[in-house]
Amino acid sequence: MGVYLLWQTAAWIREGEAWNVDLEGYPKFMRQVCNHPSIVMWEASNHPNRFKLHDISDSHDFVTRVYRTLSAVDTSRLISPTSFWQHMHYGNYDGSLDKEGNPIVPNPVLMEKLMTRGSQDAYTGYGAKWTALRKAPNKWAASCLAANDKAYFNFEHEESAAQPNWTLAEKEPWFKIQSYEWEYEKGSIGRLLDASEWRISQAFQAFAAWESMKKQILIGYDGFSWCSLESGSNMFTYQKPLIDPFGIPKLAYYANQSVFQPIWAGSSNVDVVYGPADHISPVLFNLGQPKTVDLTIELKNDKGKRIDRKIFKNIQVAGGRTVVNLDGFRFKTVPDGYYFLVYTVKEQNPPYRHKE
């Protein structure tokens, strides 16, 4: 899993008035780390949320000040004034509409080459219903993706929590103390999971992450930022991170690894249950060189025994960023029960294969 940095510096703020960002000190902080090879973007703030208490000129002025301050120091990295663009007044990609859809005079700075786009599109987070993911993208993201001109990032996504393995924390003062995020489960799962159900908690977080990131990549999202990688915040009760306080990855960590592979396969929709009459619609995603691959989709029972399989041979996948939709199909009649789909992609003659 490749990691890039969105460097926020000591000038960064979480919320409140955007003008609390230390824009005077920003150039100094940037110069301290500007040679770091993993920095790809300067993000001025997390999610200041007071823009709509002011006239639209406040959004214009903040974006302009951020761009001019940061671009004066570095013209090689992308710039985002905030991770939550939807808190500002802008309602579409080029800033020609406000949040209510009224025409406005756009701020030309928005279209500067270094200015990127994004927001915090948590389609399955914060207790969201699964319907939110089915309806994705939201209007703001749809406008930016349709323009297909600037990279679009989900700066803080799928904010569902996952309990740690409590058996490791029996001697800790925070043992079985649930997070403020616990209430999210009522909306997304339908009820609160207790401490004995920590495995289910992690399974839902991983499952939701995979399905949501899969869909977002297929519709054109360019990058994701998970908040955060490692646990420890809020006296160890912050349960969104991918790695628990003991350094052990949660299941969602591996879901992220899966979706960031250069090539992967899955269903083209976000359906979570198939009935006997439903068609399975496979899709392949490739990032990089052209490939020829075989795809095997297996139907397995809860013991891991294969009941049936479908094989797609010699799939020609173009290079670049490619989505290949394959023909839908149904498995043959199988006994009543619960089954799982396993997708396996095998590249023919991969360039990294070692010769005996």
GROMACS .gro file of N, CA and C in nm, residues 156-287:
model
  396
  156GLU      N    1  -1.129   1.243   0.370
  156GLU     CA    2  -1.157   1.172   0.496
  156GLU      C    3  -1.283   1.091   0.473
  157HIS      N    4  -1.268   0.963   0.457
  157HIS     CA    5  -1.378   0.884   0.402
  157HIS      C    6  -1.411   0.763   0.490
  158GLU      N    7  -1.527   0.709   0.468
  158GLU     CA    8  -1.574   0.585   0.532
  158GLU      C    9  -1.547   0.586   0.683
  159GLU      N   10  -1.594   0.692   0.748
  159GLU     CA   11  -1.562   0.709   0.890
  159GLU      C   12  -1.649   0.622   0.979
  160SER      N   13  -1.634   0.491   0.959
  160SER     CA   14  -1.698   0.395   1.048
  160SER      C   15  -1.593   0.346   1.148
  161ALA      N   16  -1.636   0.318   1.268
  161ALA     CA   17  -1.543   0.276   1.373
  161ALA      C   18  -1.535   0.124   1.378
  162ALA      N   19  -1.429   0.074   1.435
  162ALA     CA   20  -1.411  -0.070   1.454
  162ALA      C   21  -1.344  -0.093   1.589
  163GLN      N   22  -1.409  -0.170   1.673
  163GLN     CA   23  -1.355  -0.197   1.806
  163GLN      C   24  -1.226  -0.278   1.796
  164PRO      N   25  -1.135  -0.258   1.892
  164PRO     CA   26  -1.012  -0.338   1.892
  164PRO      C   27  -1.040  -0.477   1.947
  165ASN      N   28  -0.942  -0.562   1.939
  165ASN     CA   29  -0.948  -0.693   2.004
  165ASN      C   30  -0.934  -0.670   2.154
  166TRP      N   31  -1.047  -0.672   2.224
  166TRP     CA   32  -1.048  -0.634   2.365
  166TRP      C   33  -0.967  -0.728   2.453
  167THR      N   34  -0.944  -0.852   2.408
  167THR     CA   35  -0.868  -0.945   2.491
  167THR      C   36  -0.724  -0.897   2.511
  168LEU      N   37  -0.677  -0.810   2.423
  168LEU     CA   38  -0.541  -0.755   2.436
  168LEU      C   39  -0.535  -0.638   2.532
  169ALA      N   40  -0.652  -0.586   2.570
  169ALA     CA   41  -0.656  -0.461   2.648
  169ALA      C   42  -0.709  -0.481   2.789
  170GLU      N   43  -0.710  -0.603   2.838
  170GLU     CA   44  -0.772  -0.631   2.968
  170GLU      C   45  -0.706  -0.556   3.083
  171LYS      N   46  -0.578  -0.520   3.069
  171LYS     CA   47  -0.507  -0.450   3.177
  171LYS      C   48  -0.500  -0.299   3.154
  172GLU      N   49  -0.567  -0.253   3.049
  172GLU     CA   50  -0.561  -0.111   3.016
  172GLU      C   51  -0.675  -0.035   3.084
  173PRO      N   52  -0.652   0.091   3.122
  173PRO     CA   53  -0.759   0.170   3.187
  173PRO      C   54  -0.877   0.196   3.094
  174TRP      N   55  -0.857   0.183   2.964
  174TRP     CA   56  -0.966   0.208   2.869
  174TRP      C   57  -1.032   0.077   2.822
  175PHE      N   58  -1.011  -0.030   2.896
  175PHE     CA   59  -1.067  -0.160   2.859
  175PHE      C   60  -1.220  -0.152   2.846
  176LYS      N   61  -1.269  -0.186   2.729
  176LYS     CA   62  -1.411  -0.191   2.694
  176LYS      C   63  -1.482  -0.056   2.707
  177ILE      N   64  -1.406   0.052   2.706
  177ILE     CA   65  -1.468   0.185   2.701
  177ILE      C   66  -1.497   0.218   2.555
  178GLN      N   67  -1.624   0.230   2.524
  178GLN     CA   68  -1.661   0.253   2.384
  178GLN      C   69  -1.636   0.398   2.344
  179SER      N   70  -1.617   0.418   2.214
  179SER     CA   71  -1.587   0.548   2.159
  179SER      C   72  -1.713   0.632   2.143
  180TYR      N   73  -1.694   0.763   2.127
  180TYR     CA   74  -1.807   0.850   2.093
  180TYR      C   75  -1.866   0.810   1.957
  181GLU      N   76  -1.790   0.734   1.878
  181GLU     CA   77  -1.836   0.690   1.746
  181GLU      C   78  -1.930   0.570   1.753
  182TRP      N   79  -1.948   0.514   1.873
  182TRP     CA   80  -2.027   0.391   1.890
  182TRP      C   81  -2.168   0.407   1.833
  183GLU      N   82  -2.225   0.526   1.847
  183GLU     CA   83  -2.361   0.549   1.802
  183GLU      C   84  -2.377   0.532   1.651
  184TYR      N   85  -2.267   0.541   1.576
  184TYR     CA   86  -2.276   0.526   1.431
  184TYR      C   87  -2.339   0.392   1.393
  185GLU      N   88  -2.315   0.290   1.477
  185GLU     CA   89  -2.362   0.155   1.443
  185GLU      C   90  -2.513   0.146   1.435
  186LYS      N   91  -2.583   0.232   1.508
  186LYS     CA   92  -2.730   0.228   1.502
  186LYS      C   93  -2.779   0.258   1.361
  187GLY      N   94  -2.713   0.354   1.294
  187GLY     CA   95  -2.756   0.389   1.160
  187GLY      C   96  -2.709   0.293   1.054
  188SER      N   97  -2.582   0.250   1.064
  188SER     CA   98  -2.524   0.169   0.958
  188SER      C   99  -2.552   0.019   0.974
  189ILE      N  100  -2.549  -0.030   1.096
  189ILE     CA  101  -2.571  -0.172   1.120
  189ILE      C  102  -2.713  -0.201   1.169
  190GLY      N  103  -2.771  -0.106   1.242
  190GLY     CA  104  -2.907  -0.125   1.293
  190GLY      C  105  -2.914  -0.138   1.443
  191ARG      N  106  -2.801  -0.158   1.508
  191ARG     CA  107  -2.796  -0.167   1.654
  191ARG      C  108  -2.653  -0.149   1.700
  192LEU      N  109  -2.636  -0.129   1.830
  192LEU     CA  110  -2.503  -0.118   1.887
  192LEU      C  111  -2.442  -0.256   1.905
  193LEU      N  112  -2.316  -0.271   1.870
  193LEU     CA  113  -2.245  -0.396   1.894
  193LEU      C  114  -2.173  -0.386   2.028
  194ASP      N  115  -2.187  -0.488   2.112
  194ASP     CA  116  -2.118  -0.482   2.241
  194ASP      C  117  -1.974  -0.530   2.225
  195ALA      N  118  -1.900  -0.525   2.336
  195ALA     CA  119  -1.757  -0.554   2.329
  195ALA      C  120  -1.727  -0.697   2.284
  196SER      N  121  -1.818  -0.790   2.311
  196SER     CA  122  -1.795  -0.928   2.269
  196SER      C  123  -1.808  -0.944   2.117
  197GLU      N  124  -1.860  -0.842   2.051
  197GLU     CA  125  -1.882  -0.849   1.906
  197GLU      C  126  -1.778  -0.766   1.829
  198TRP      N  127  -1.659  -0.753   1.885
  198TRP     CA  128  -1.557  -0.670   1.821
  198TRP      C  129  -1.519  -0.724   1.684
  199ARG      N  130  -1.527  -0.855   1.664
  199ARG     CA  131  -1.495  -0.911   1.532
  199ARG      C  132  -1.595  -0.864   1.428
  200ILE      N  133  -1.723  -0.861   1.464
  200ILE     CA  134  -1.826  -0.813   1.371
  200ILE      C  135  -1.803  -0.665   1.342
  201SER      N  136  -1.765  -0.590   1.444
  201SER     CA  137  -1.737  -0.447   1.428
  201SER      C  138  -1.627  -0.425   1.324
  202GLN      N  139  -1.520  -0.502   1.336
  202GLN     CA  140  -1.410  -0.489   1.240
  202GLN      C  141  -1.452  -0.537   1.101
  203ALA      N  142  -1.533  -0.642   1.098
  203ALA     CA  143  -1.576  -0.696   0.969
  203ALA      C  144  -1.660  -0.594   0.893
  204PHE      N  145  -1.750  -0.523   0.965
  204PHE     CA  146  -1.832  -0.425   0.896
  204PHE      C  147  -1.748  -0.309   0.845
  205GLN      N  148  -1.653  -0.262   0.926
  205GLN     CA  149  -1.568  -0.152   0.883
  205GLN      C  150  -1.492  -0.189   0.756
  206ALA      N  151  -1.438  -0.311   0.752
  206ALA     CA  152  -1.361  -0.356   0.635
  206ALA      C  153  -1.451  -0.373   0.514
  207PHE      N  154  -1.567  -0.434   0.536
  207PHE     CA  155  -1.659  -0.457   0.426
  207PHE      C  156  -1.708  -0.325   0.367
  208ALA      N  157  -1.745  -0.231   0.453
  208ALA     CA  158  -1.793  -0.102   0.406
  208ALA      C  159  -1.682  -0.026   0.333
  209ALA      N  160  -1.559  -0.036   0.384
  209ALA     CA  161  -1.447   0.032   0.319
  209ALA      C  162  -1.425  -0.024   0.179
  210TRP      N  163  -1.424  -0.155   0.167
  210TRP     CA  164  -1.401  -0.217   0.035
  210TRP      C  165  -1.509  -0.176  -0.065
  211GLU      N  166  -1.635  -0.191  -0.027
  211GLU     CA  167  -1.743  -0.162  -0.121
  211GLU      C  168  -1.745  -0.015  -0.160
  212SER      N  169  -1.721   0.074  -0.064
  212SER     CA  170  -1.727   0.216  -0.093
  212SER      C  171  -1.608   0.262  -0.177
  213MET      N  172  -1.488   0.220  -0.139
  213MET     CA  173  -1.370   0.260  -0.215
  213MET      C  174  -1.373   0.200  -0.355
  214LYS      N  175  -1.423   0.078  -0.365
  214LYS     CA  176  -1.438   0.015  -0.497
  214LYS      C  177  -1.525   0.100  -0.587
  215LYS      N  178  -1.641   0.140  -0.537
  215LYS     CA  179  -1.732   0.220  -0.620
  215LYS      C  180  -1.670   0.355  -0.653
  216GLN      N  181  -1.609   0.419  -0.555
  216GLN     CA  182  -1.552   0.551  -0.580
  216GLN      C  183  -1.441   0.546  -0.685
  217ILE      N  184  -1.357   0.444  -0.681
  217ILE     CA  185  -1.252   0.430  -0.782
  217ILE      C  186  -1.315   0.409  -0.919
  218LEU      N  187  -1.419   0.329  -0.926
  218LEU     CA  188  -1.482   0.301  -1.055
  218LEU      C  189  -1.548   0.424  -1.115
  219ILE      N  190  -1.592   0.519  -1.031
  219ILE     CA  191  -1.657   0.638  -1.085
  219ILE      C  192  -1.561   0.756  -1.100
  220GLY      N  193  -1.433   0.735  -1.065
  220GLY     CA  194  -1.334   0.835  -1.098
  220GLY      C  195  -1.259   0.902  -0.986
  221TYR      N  196  -1.281   0.863  -0.859
  221TYR     CA  197  -1.203   0.922  -0.750
  221TYR      C  198  -1.054   0.889  -0.767
  222ASP      N  199  -0.970   0.985  -0.729
  222ASP     CA  200  -0.826   0.970  -0.752
  222ASP      C  201  -0.745   0.935  -0.629
  223GLY      N  202  -0.800   0.955  -0.510
  223GLY     CA  203  -0.722   0.925  -0.391
  223GLY      C  204  -0.806   0.931  -0.266
  224PHE      N  205  -0.754   0.873  -0.159
  224PHE     CA  206  -0.827   0.862  -0.033
  224PHE      C  207  -0.734   0.893   0.084
  225SER      N  208  -0.793   0.946   0.188
  225SER     CA  209  -0.720   0.970   0.312
  225SER      C  210  -0.803   0.915   0.427
  226TRP      N  211  -0.747   0.817   0.498
  226TRP     CA  212  -0.818   0.755   0.611
  226TRP      C  213  -0.775   0.825   0.739
  227CYS      N  214  -0.871   0.853   0.825
  227CYS     CA  215  -0.841   0.922   0.951
  227CYS      C  216  -0.864   0.826   1.069
  228SER      N  217  -0.758   0.770   1.118
  228SER     CA  218  -0.619   0.786   1.078
  228SER      C  219  -0.558   0.647   1.067
  229LEU      N  220  -0.427   0.641   1.040
  229LEU     CA  221  -0.364   0.511   1.025
  229LEU      C  222  -0.350   0.439   1.159
  230GLU      N  223  -0.303   0.509   1.262
  230GLU     CA  224  -0.274   0.445   1.391
  230GLU      C  225  -0.364   0.499   1.502
  231SER      N  226  -0.397   0.413   1.597
  231SER     CA  227  -0.481   0.449   1.711
  231SER      C  228  -0.400   0.519   1.819
  232GLY      N  229  -0.472   0.574   1.916
  232GLY     CA  230  -0.409   0.639   2.030
  232GLY      C  231  -0.479   0.766   2.071
  233SER      N  232  -0.553   0.828   1.976
  233SER     CA  233  -0.620   0.954   2.007
  233SER      C  234  -0.736   0.935   2.105
  234ASN      N  235  -0.775   1.046   2.169
  234ASN     CA  236  -0.888   1.045   2.262
  234ASN      C  237  -0.871   0.939   2.371
  235MET      N  238  -0.752   0.937   2.430
  235MET     CA  239  -0.723   0.839   2.537
  235MET      C  240  -0.749   0.697   2.490
  236PHE      N  241  -0.709   0.669   2.367
  236PHE     CA  242  -0.719   0.536   2.305
  236PHE      C  243  -0.863   0.492   2.275
  237THR      N  244  -0.958   0.584   2.280
  237THR     CA  245  -1.096   0.545   2.249
  237THR      C  246  -1.137   0.580   2.106
  238TYR      N  247  -1.049   0.643   2.029
  238TYR     CA  248  -1.079   0.676   1.889
  238TYR      C  249  -1.064   0.548   1.808
  239GLN      N  250  -1.175   0.497   1.755
  239GLN     CA  251  -1.175   0.362   1.697
  239GLN      C  252  -1.183   0.358   1.544
  240LYS      N  253  -1.167   0.471   1.477
  240LYS     CA  254  -1.168   0.471   1.332
  240LYS      C  255  -1.037   0.419   1.271
  241PRO      N  256  -0.921   0.438   1.336
  241PRO     CA  257  -0.794   0.404   1.272
  241PRO      C  258  -0.785   0.259   1.225
  242LEU      N  259  -0.697   0.238   1.125
  242LEU     CA  260  -0.679   0.107   1.064
  242LEU      C  261  -0.591   0.014   1.147
  243ILE      N  262  -0.513   0.072   1.237
  243ILE     CA  263  -0.424  -0.007   1.323
  243ILE      C  264  -0.459   0.020   1.468
  244ASP      N  265  -0.475  -0.085   1.549
  244ASP     CA  266  -0.520  -0.066   1.686
  244ASP      C  267  -0.405  -0.014   1.774
  245PRO      N  268  -0.432   0.019   1.901
  245PRO     CA  269  -0.327   0.076   1.987
  245PRO      C  270  -0.208  -0.014   2.011
  246PHE      N  271  -0.223  -0.143   1.980
  246PHE     CA  272  -0.112  -0.237   2.002
  246PHE      C  273  -0.031  -0.261   1.874
  247GLY      N  274  -0.064  -0.185   1.770
  247GLY     CA  275   0.009  -0.198   1.644
  247GLY      C  276  -0.041  -0.311   1.556
  248ILE      N  277  -0.157  -0.364   1.589
  248ILE     CA  278  -0.213  -0.476   1.511
  248ILE      C  279  -0.314  -0.423   1.410
  249PRO      N  280  -0.296  -0.454   1.282
  249PRO     CA  281  -0.390  -0.405   1.181
  249PRO      C  282  -0.531  -0.462   1.202
  250LYS      N  283  -0.631  -0.377   1.183
  250LYS     CA  284  -0.769  -0.424   1.180
  250LYS      C  285  -0.799  -0.475   1.040
  251LEU      N  286  -0.914  -0.537   1.023
  251LEU     CA  287  -0.947  -0.594   0.893
  251LEU      C  288  -0.952  -0.488   0.783
  252ALA      N  289  -0.994  -0.366   0.819
  252ALA     CA  290  -1.003  -0.260   0.717
  252ALA      C  291  -0.866  -0.223   0.661
  253TYR      N  292  -0.760  -0.249   0.735
  253TYR     CA  293  -0.625  -0.226   0.683
  253TYR      C  294  -0.603  -0.311   0.559
  254TYR      N  295  -0.647  -0.437   0.566
  254TYR     CA  296  -0.628  -0.528   0.453
  254TYR      C  297  -0.726  -0.496   0.340
  255ALA      N  298  -0.841  -0.442   0.374
  255ALA     CA  299  -0.933  -0.396   0.269
  255ALA      C  300  -0.870  -0.284   0.189
  256ASN      N  301  -0.799  -0.194   0.257
  256ASN     CA  302  -0.728  -0.087   0.188
  256ASN      C  303  -0.617  -0.144   0.099
  257GLN      N  304  -0.545  -0.242   0.148
  257GLN     CA  305  -0.442  -0.305   0.067
  257GLN      C  306  -0.502  -0.365  -0.060
  258SER      N  307  -0.618  -0.427  -0.046
  258SER     CA  308  -0.682  -0.492  -0.160
  258SER      C  309  -0.721  -0.392  -0.267
  259VAL      N  310  -0.782  -0.281  -0.226
  259VAL     CA  311  -0.834  -0.186  -0.323
  259VAL      C  312  -0.722  -0.104  -0.388
  260PHE      N  313  -0.605  -0.098  -0.325
  260PHE     CA  314  -0.493  -0.024  -0.383
  260PHE      C  315  -0.400  -0.111  -0.467
  261GLN      N  316  -0.440  -0.235  -0.494
  261GLN     CA  317  -0.363  -0.317  -0.585
  261GLN      C  318  -0.369  -0.260  -0.726
  262PRO      N  319  -0.268  -0.283  -0.808
  262PRO     CA  320  -0.272  -0.231  -0.945
  262PRO      C  321  -0.382  -0.293  -1.030
  263ILE      N  322  -0.427  -0.412  -0.996
  263ILE     CA  323  -0.540  -0.471  -1.066
  263ILE      C  324  -0.622  -0.553  -0.968
  264TRP      N  325  -0.752  -0.541  -0.978
  264TRP     CA  326  -0.841  -0.618  -0.890
  264TRP      C  327  -0.974  -0.640  -0.960
  265ALA      N  328  -1.054  -0.731  -0.905
  265ALA     CA  329  -1.185  -0.763  -0.961
  265ALA      C  330  -1.288  -0.766  -0.850
  266GLY      N  331  -1.411  -0.741  -0.887
  266GLY     CA  332  -1.523  -0.745  -0.793
  266GLY      C  333  -1.652  -0.731  -0.870
  267SER      N  334  -1.760  -0.708  -0.798
  267SER     CA  335  -1.888  -0.683  -0.864
  267SER      C  336  -1.895  -0.537  -0.902
  268SER      N  337  -1.970  -0.507  -1.007
  268SER     CA  338  -1.978  -0.370  -1.055
  268SER      C  339  -2.076  -0.285  -0.977
  269ASN      N  340  -2.145  -0.344  -0.879
  269ASN     CA  341  -2.239  -0.269  -0.797
  269ASN      C  342  -2.205  -0.288  -0.650
  270VAL      N  343  -2.289  -0.234  -0.562
  270VAL     CA  344  -2.263  -0.247  -0.419
  270VAL      C  345  -2.367  -0.335  -0.351
  271ASP      N  346  -2.428  -0.424  -0.429
  271ASP     CA  347  -2.521  -0.521  -0.370
  271ASP      C  348  -2.445  -0.609  -0.272
  272VAL      N  349  -2.507  -0.637  -0.158
  272VAL     CA  350  -2.439  -0.715  -0.055
  272VAL      C  351  -2.491  -0.857  -0.046
  273VAL      N  352  -2.608  -0.883  -0.105
  273VAL     CA  353  -2.667  -1.016  -0.103
  273VAL      C  354  -2.721  -1.047  -0.242
  274TYR      N  355  -2.692  -1.167  -0.290
  274TYR     CA  356  -2.747  -1.214  -0.417
  274TYR      C  357  -2.848  -1.326  -0.390
  275GLY      N  358  -2.957  -1.322  -0.463
  275GLY     CA  359  -3.053  -1.432  -0.459
  275GLY      C  360  -3.029  -1.525  -0.576
  276PRO      N  361  -3.098  -1.641  -0.578
  276PRO     CA  362  -3.076  -1.741  -0.684
  276PRO      C  363  -3.100  -1.687  -0.824
  277ALA      N  364  -3.189  -1.589  -0.840
  277ALA     CA  365  -3.222  -1.537  -0.973
  277ALA      C  366  -3.138  -1.416  -1.014
  278ASP      N  367  -3.051  -1.369  -0.924
  278ASP     CA  368  -2.972  -1.249  -0.953
  278ASP      C  369  -2.851  -1.280  -1.041
  279HIS      N  370  -2.817  -1.185  -1.125
  279HIS     CA  371  -2.697  -1.195  -1.207
  279HIS      C  372  -2.579  -1.131  -1.133
  280ILE      N  373  -2.463  -1.190  -1.150
  280ILE     CA  374  -2.338  -1.134  -1.098
  280ILE      C  375  -2.273  -1.057  -1.213
  281SER      N  376  -2.237  -0.932  -1.188
  281SER     CA  377  -2.180  -0.847  -1.293
  281SER      C  378  -2.036  -0.813  -1.258
  282PRO      N  379  -1.939  -0.889  -1.310
  282PRO     CA  380  -1.799  -0.868  -1.271
  282PRO      C  381  -1.739  -0.744  -1.340
  283VAL      N  382  -1.641  -0.685  -1.272
  283VAL     CA  383  -1.568  -0.573  -1.328
  283VAL      C  384  -1.421  -0.587  -1.288
  284LEU      N  385  -1.334  -0.546  -1.379
  284LEU     CA  386  -1.190  -0.544  -1.355
  284LEU      C  387  -1.142  -0.399  -1.353
  285PHE      N  388  -1.054  -0.367  -1.260
  285PHE     CA  389  -0.991  -0.235  -1.258
  285PHE      C  390  -0.841  -0.253  -1.271
  286ASN      N  391  -0.782  -0.175  -1.360
  286ASN     CA  392  -0.638  -0.183  -1.382
  286ASN      C  393  -0.577  -0.043  -1.377
  287LEU      N  394  -0.462  -0.034  -1.314
  287LEU     CA  395  -0.387   0.092  -1.309
  287LEU      C  396  -0.243   0.059  -1.345
   0.00000   0.00000   0.00000
